[in-house]
Amino acid sequence: MNSNEKKGIFISFEGGEGCGKSTQIKILYKYLLSYGLDVELIREPGSTHLGEKIRNILLNIKDLDICAESELLLYEAARAQIVKEKIIPALESGKVVLCDRYIDSSYAYQGYGRGLNLDIIDKLNAFACKNIIPDKTIYLRVTTNIGLFRATGSNLNDADRIESEGLQFHSKVSEGFEKKAQQENHRFVIIDTAEEKFDTQLKIFESLQALFPQIEPPSIDKINDIVALIKQEKNDR
Ligand code: TYD
């Protein structure tokens, strides 16, 4: 399958630490489900057996020495598995795929953050993702130090391996996202996240409206209900 043959809709979400991506993607997921759409929610790295194991190595094991090149290859390995096992079958069967991070994270984190060669990253991304490119990429822009503080609080002990990198690293990551968003502005939608959850979700939905002409934009009540449901599900876990 190449990207022209896919029947489903593919949307990725990107952004630096603490940009609110995971909450927003869940709101959109539940909203689309409520319209009866067949939606698959995927996170990178993870979402497959192999991917979750790689995720554990990449994020949770803190005393492991992982050089930048190995880090990149591990993210790409997790990605190759997700594309083959989840994304391609879902798109072929006409589903909506929402992906929490994808190729642009490698460009921003390993390219700009770690300083690896950007052309090599583009090539490895193309190899791992079999040229399955999102129809739209929602880039949630956040001021780096605010996002980092949101993600880690003042206690860096709980931060994962990537979050624990300093402000300088994360500022470069943001620069990487900005650059990619500029380069591929037909695919990227940039949304500033300084506002209320509701406004951000509304902007996200509006930017995707052309992909879902049959669906009305969500009301504030609907979004609040979904946010309450997500909180409830988190508490029940
Ligand atoms: P996660 O807990 O999913 O954090 P977030 O909510 O910020 O997405 O952790 C994923 C981490 O992996 C995050 O710090 C970004 C990083 N990452 C890369 O460095 N390169 C990549 O290619 C991907 C997909 C993620």
Short mmCIF file of C-alpha atoms and ligand atoms in Angstrom, two decimals:
data_model
loop_
_atom_site.label_atom_id
_atom_site.label_comp_id
_atom_site.label_asym_id
_atom_site.label_seq_id
_atom_site.Cartn_x
_atom_site.Cartn_y
_atom_site.Cartn_z
CA MET A 1 0.00 0.00 0.00
CA ASN A 2 1.29 3.46 -0.64
CA SER A 3 -0.13 6.65 0.84
CA ASN A 4 -2.35 7.22 -2.20
CA GLU A 5 -4.11 3.87 -1.83
CA LYS A 6 -5.20 4.20 1.78
CA LYS A 7 -8.91 4.43 2.45
CA GLY A 8 -8.91 5.70 6.02
CA ILE A 9 -7.95 9.04 7.51
CA PHE A 10 -4.62 9.47 9.26
CA ILE A 11 -4.01 12.29 11.76
CA SER A 12 -0.91 12.70 13.91
CA PHE A 13 -0.44 14.94 16.94
CA GLU A 14 2.94 16.49 17.72
CA GLY A 15 4.46 18.93 20.17
CA GLY A 16 6.99 19.43 22.93
CA GLU A 17 6.64 18.18 26.49
CA GLY A 18 3.54 19.37 28.35
CA CYS A 19 1.73 20.69 25.27
CA GLY A 20 -1.47 18.85 26.24
CA LYS A 21 -1.36 16.55 23.23
CA SER A 22 -2.46 13.40 24.98
CA THR A 23 -5.56 15.04 26.50
CA GLN A 24 -6.56 16.70 23.24
CA ILE A 25 -6.12 13.55 21.19
CA LYS A 26 -8.29 11.62 23.68
CA ILE A 27 -11.03 14.27 23.48
CA LEU A 28 -11.01 14.08 19.69
CA TYR A 29 -10.97 10.26 19.84
CA LYS A 30 -14.05 10.12 22.05
CA TYR A 31 -15.82 12.78 20.05
CA LEU A 32 -15.35 10.90 16.78
CA LEU A 33 -16.41 7.65 18.46
CA SER A 34 -19.60 9.32 19.63
CA TYR A 35 -20.46 9.82 15.94
CA GLY A 36 -20.04 6.10 15.33
CA LEU A 37 -16.75 6.40 13.49
CA ASP A 38 -14.29 3.52 13.65
CA VAL A 39 -11.25 5.14 15.28
CA GLU A 40 -7.91 3.70 16.32
CA LEU A 41 -5.87 5.61 18.93
CA ILE A 42 -2.17 4.89 18.80
CA ARG A 43 0.79 6.22 20.74
CA GLU A 44 4.45 6.30 19.82
CA PRO A 45 6.54 4.68 20.99
CA GLY A 46 4.28 1.81 22.00
CA SER A 47 0.92 0.37 20.95
CA THR A 48 2.38 -3.00 19.90
CA HIS A 49 3.97 -5.75 21.97
CA LEU A 50 7.43 -4.90 20.68
CA GLY A 51 6.73 -1.16 20.81
CA GLU A 52 5.79 -1.21 24.50
CA LYS A 53 9.01 -3.09 25.32
CA ILE A 54 11.05 -0.55 23.35
CA ARG A 55 9.15 2.26 25.10
CA ASN A 56 10.19 0.86 28.45
CA ILE A 57 13.84 0.79 27.38
CA LEU A 58 13.70 4.30 25.93
CA LEU A 59 11.81 6.07 28.68
CA ASN A 60 11.78 4.20 31.95
CA ILE A 61 15.20 2.63 32.41
CA LYS A 62 17.24 5.58 33.56
CA ASP A 63 20.64 4.05 34.26
CA LEU A 64 20.98 2.62 30.75
CA ASP A 65 23.51 4.26 28.47
CA ILE A 66 21.77 4.83 25.10
CA CYS A 67 23.73 6.81 22.50
CA ALA A 68 21.83 9.17 20.20
CA GLU A 69 22.13 6.84 17.19
CA SER A 70 20.75 3.86 19.14
CA GLU A 71 17.97 6.05 20.49
CA LEU A 72 16.93 7.04 16.96
CA LEU A 73 17.02 3.44 15.72
CA LEU A 74 14.94 2.25 18.67
CA TYR A 75 12.25 4.86 17.95
CA GLU A 76 12.33 3.85 14.28
CA ALA A 77 12.10 0.15 15.18
CA ALA A 78 9.01 0.81 17.30
CA ARG A 79 7.59 2.88 14.45
CA ALA A 80 8.17 0.22 11.78
CA GLN A 81 6.27 -2.27 13.92
CA ILE A 82 3.35 0.08 14.55
CA VAL A 83 3.05 0.97 10.87
CA LYS A 84 2.98 -2.64 9.76
CA GLU A 85 0.92 -4.07 12.60
CA LYS A 86 -1.54 -1.24 13.30
CA ILE A 87 -1.53 1.74 10.98
CA ILE A 88 -1.60 0.09 7.55
CA PRO A 89 -4.32 -2.47 8.45
CA ALA A 90 -6.43 0.24 10.10
CA LEU A 91 -6.17 2.58 7.11
CA GLU A 92 -6.84 -0.23 4.67
CA SER A 93 -10.04 -1.05 6.50
CA GLY A 94 -11.13 2.58 6.29
CA LYS A 95 -10.59 3.56 9.94
CA VAL A 96 -9.61 6.93 11.31
CA VAL A 97 -6.14 6.63 12.85
CA LEU A 98 -5.11 9.13 15.52
CA CYS A 99 -1.43 8.88 16.35
CA ASP A 100 0.09 10.48 19.45
CA ARG A 101 3.51 11.38 17.97
CA TYR A 102 4.95 10.05 14.70
CA ILE A 103 7.81 10.78 12.28
CA ASP A 104 8.11 14.47 13.16
CA SER A 105 9.03 13.63 16.77
CA SER A 106 12.18 11.86 15.55
CA TYR A 107 13.00 14.88 13.40
CA ALA A 108 12.56 17.28 16.34
CA TYR A 109 13.94 15.19 19.25
CA GLN A 110 16.71 13.16 17.62
CA GLY A 111 17.44 15.64 14.81
CA TYR A 112 17.31 19.00 16.58
CA GLY A 113 17.50 17.80 20.20
CA ARG A 114 20.32 15.26 19.77
CA GLY A 115 21.85 16.91 16.71
CA LEU A 116 21.72 13.86 14.42
CA ASN A 117 21.81 14.28 10.65
CA LEU A 118 18.39 15.45 9.44
CA ASP A 119 18.61 13.83 6.00
CA ILE A 120 19.35 10.47 7.58
CA ILE A 121 16.35 10.91 9.88
CA ASP A 122 14.08 11.75 6.95
CA LYS A 123 15.31 8.60 5.16
CA LEU A 124 14.89 6.37 8.21
CA ASN A 125 11.43 7.82 8.79
CA ALA A 126 10.46 7.05 5.19
CA PHE A 127 11.83 3.51 5.56
CA ALA A 128 10.04 2.83 8.86
CA CYS A 129 6.73 4.40 7.87
CA LYS A 130 6.65 3.00 4.33
CA ASN A 131 5.76 6.47 3.14
CA ILE A 132 2.49 6.45 5.06
CA ILE A 133 2.26 10.17 5.78
CA PRO A 134 -0.54 11.70 7.88
CA ASP A 135 -3.31 13.59 6.09
CA LYS A 136 -2.94 16.26 8.78
CA THR A 137 -0.49 16.81 11.60
CA ILE A 138 -1.73 18.87 14.53
CA TYR A 139 1.25 20.61 16.09
CA LEU A 140 0.38 21.90 19.54
CA ARG A 141 2.77 24.74 20.22
CA VAL A 142 3.73 25.47 23.80
CA THR A 143 6.33 27.81 25.33
CA THR A 144 9.15 25.39 26.13
CA ASN A 145 9.76 26.21 29.79
CA ILE A 146 6.04 26.32 30.58
CA GLY A 147 5.44 22.95 28.91
CA LEU A 148 8.44 21.36 30.57
CA PHE A 149 7.31 22.56 33.97
CA ARG A 150 3.79 21.27 33.25
CA ALA A 151 5.18 17.86 32.30
CA THR A 152 7.65 17.39 35.13
CA GLY A 153 6.56 19.81 37.90
CA SER A 154 9.42 20.75 40.18
CA ASN A 155 10.26 17.11 40.87
CA LEU A 156 12.59 15.78 38.21
CA ASN A 157 12.82 12.39 39.96
CA ASP A 158 9.56 11.31 38.35
CA ALA A 159 10.56 12.57 34.91
CA ASP A 160 11.29 9.99 32.20
CA ARG A 161 14.66 9.79 30.40
CA ILE A 162 13.72 12.32 27.70
CA GLU A 163 11.82 14.71 29.98
CA SER A 164 14.92 14.83 32.22
CA GLU A 165 16.94 16.51 29.48
CA GLY A 166 17.46 20.21 30.19
CA LEU A 167 15.70 23.28 28.89
CA GLN A 168 18.34 23.75 26.18
CA PHE A 169 17.58 20.33 24.70
CA HIS A 170 13.83 20.95 24.76
CA SER A 171 14.22 24.41 23.22
CA LYS A 172 16.03 22.82 20.30
CA VAL A 173 13.23 20.24 20.01
CA SER A 174 10.71 23.10 19.70
CA GLU A 175 12.89 24.68 17.04
CA GLY A 176 12.79 21.36 15.16
CA PHE A 177 8.99 21.23 15.23
CA GLU A 178 8.77 24.83 14.03
CA LYS A 179 11.14 24.08 11.16
CA LYS A 180 9.26 20.96 10.07
CA ALA A 181 5.92 22.75 10.34
CA GLN A 182 7.25 25.46 8.05
CA GLN A 183 8.71 22.99 5.56
CA GLU A 184 5.51 20.94 5.32
CA ASN A 185 2.91 23.60 5.84
CA HIS A 186 0.35 21.82 3.64
CA ARG A 187 0.25 18.98 6.19
CA PHE A 188 0.86 20.83 9.46
CA VAL A 189 -1.68 22.81 11.44
CA ILE A 190 -0.10 24.94 14.17
CA ILE A 191 -2.23 25.56 17.25
CA ASP A 192 -1.08 27.66 20.19
CA THR A 193 -2.08 26.01 23.43
CA ALA A 194 -2.10 28.94 25.81
CA GLU A 195 -5.89 28.89 25.85
CA GLU A 196 -8.59 26.84 27.58
CA LYS A 197 -8.88 23.14 26.68
CA PHE A 198 -12.17 23.94 24.99
CA ASP A 199 -10.72 26.58 22.64
CA THR A 200 -7.81 24.36 21.72
CA GLN A 201 -10.11 21.41 20.94
CA LEU A 202 -12.38 23.62 18.88
CA LYS A 203 -9.44 24.88 16.83
CA ILE A 204 -8.24 21.31 16.34
CA PHE A 205 -11.65 20.23 15.15
CA GLU A 206 -12.06 23.22 12.85
CA SER A 207 -8.72 22.47 11.22
CA LEU A 208 -9.92 18.91 10.54
CA GLN A 209 -13.48 19.76 9.52
CA ALA A 210 -12.81 19.18 5.81
CA LEU A 211 -11.87 15.56 6.61
CA PHE A 212 -15.14 15.07 8.54
CA PRO A 213 -17.77 17.05 6.62
CA GLN A 214 -20.59 14.96 8.16
CA ILE A 215 -19.68 15.96 11.74
CA GLU A 216 -20.63 19.15 13.57
CA PRO A 217 -17.99 20.98 15.61
CA PRO A 218 -18.24 19.97 19.29
CA SER A 219 -20.11 22.18 21.74
CA ILE A 220 -18.52 23.32 25.00
CA ASP A 221 -20.90 21.02 26.92
CA LYS A 222 -19.91 18.02 24.85
CA ILE A 223 -16.20 18.72 25.40
CA ASN A 224 -16.74 19.20 29.13
CA ASP A 225 -18.61 15.87 29.29
CA ILE A 226 -15.77 14.10 27.51
CA VAL A 227 -13.15 15.71 29.77
CA ALA A 228 -15.14 14.55 32.83
CA LEU A 229 -15.34 11.03 31.37
CA ILE A 230 -11.59 10.93 30.74
CA LYS A 231 -10.94 12.04 34.36
CA GLN A 232 -13.35 9.40 35.62
CA GLU A 233 -11.66 6.66 33.59
CA LYS A 234 -8.26 7.76 34.94
CA ASN A 235 -9.54 7.59 38.54
CA ASP A 236 -11.06 4.16 37.97
CA ARG A 237 -7.73 2.74 36.83
P1 TYD B 1 5.35 10.11 26.26
O1 TYD B 1 5.25 9.65 27.67
O2 TYD B 1 4.47 9.48 25.25
O3 TYD B 1 5.32 11.64 26.33
P2 TYD B 1 4.48 12.72 25.60
O4 TYD B 1 3.21 12.80 26.38
O5 TYD B 1 5.36 13.92 25.70
O6 TYD B 1 4.28 12.25 24.18
O7 TYD B 1 6.87 9.91 25.83
C1 TYD B 1 7.34 9.92 24.55
C2 TYD B 1 8.71 10.56 24.60
O8 TYD B 1 9.51 10.09 23.53
C3 TYD B 1 8.64 12.07 24.49
O9 TYD B 1 9.56 12.64 25.39
C4 TYD B 1 9.12 12.32 23.08
C5 TYD B 1 10.04 11.18 22.81
N1 TYD B 1 10.15 10.79 21.39
C6 TYD B 1 11.35 10.96 20.72
O10 TYD B 1 12.33 11.45 21.30
N2 TYD B 1 11.44 10.57 19.41
C7 TYD B 1 10.40 9.99 18.76
O11 TYD B 1 10.52 9.62 17.56
C8 TYD B 1 9.16 9.81 19.46
C9 TYD B 1 7.98 9.17 18.79
C10 TYD B 1 9.08 10.23 20.78
#
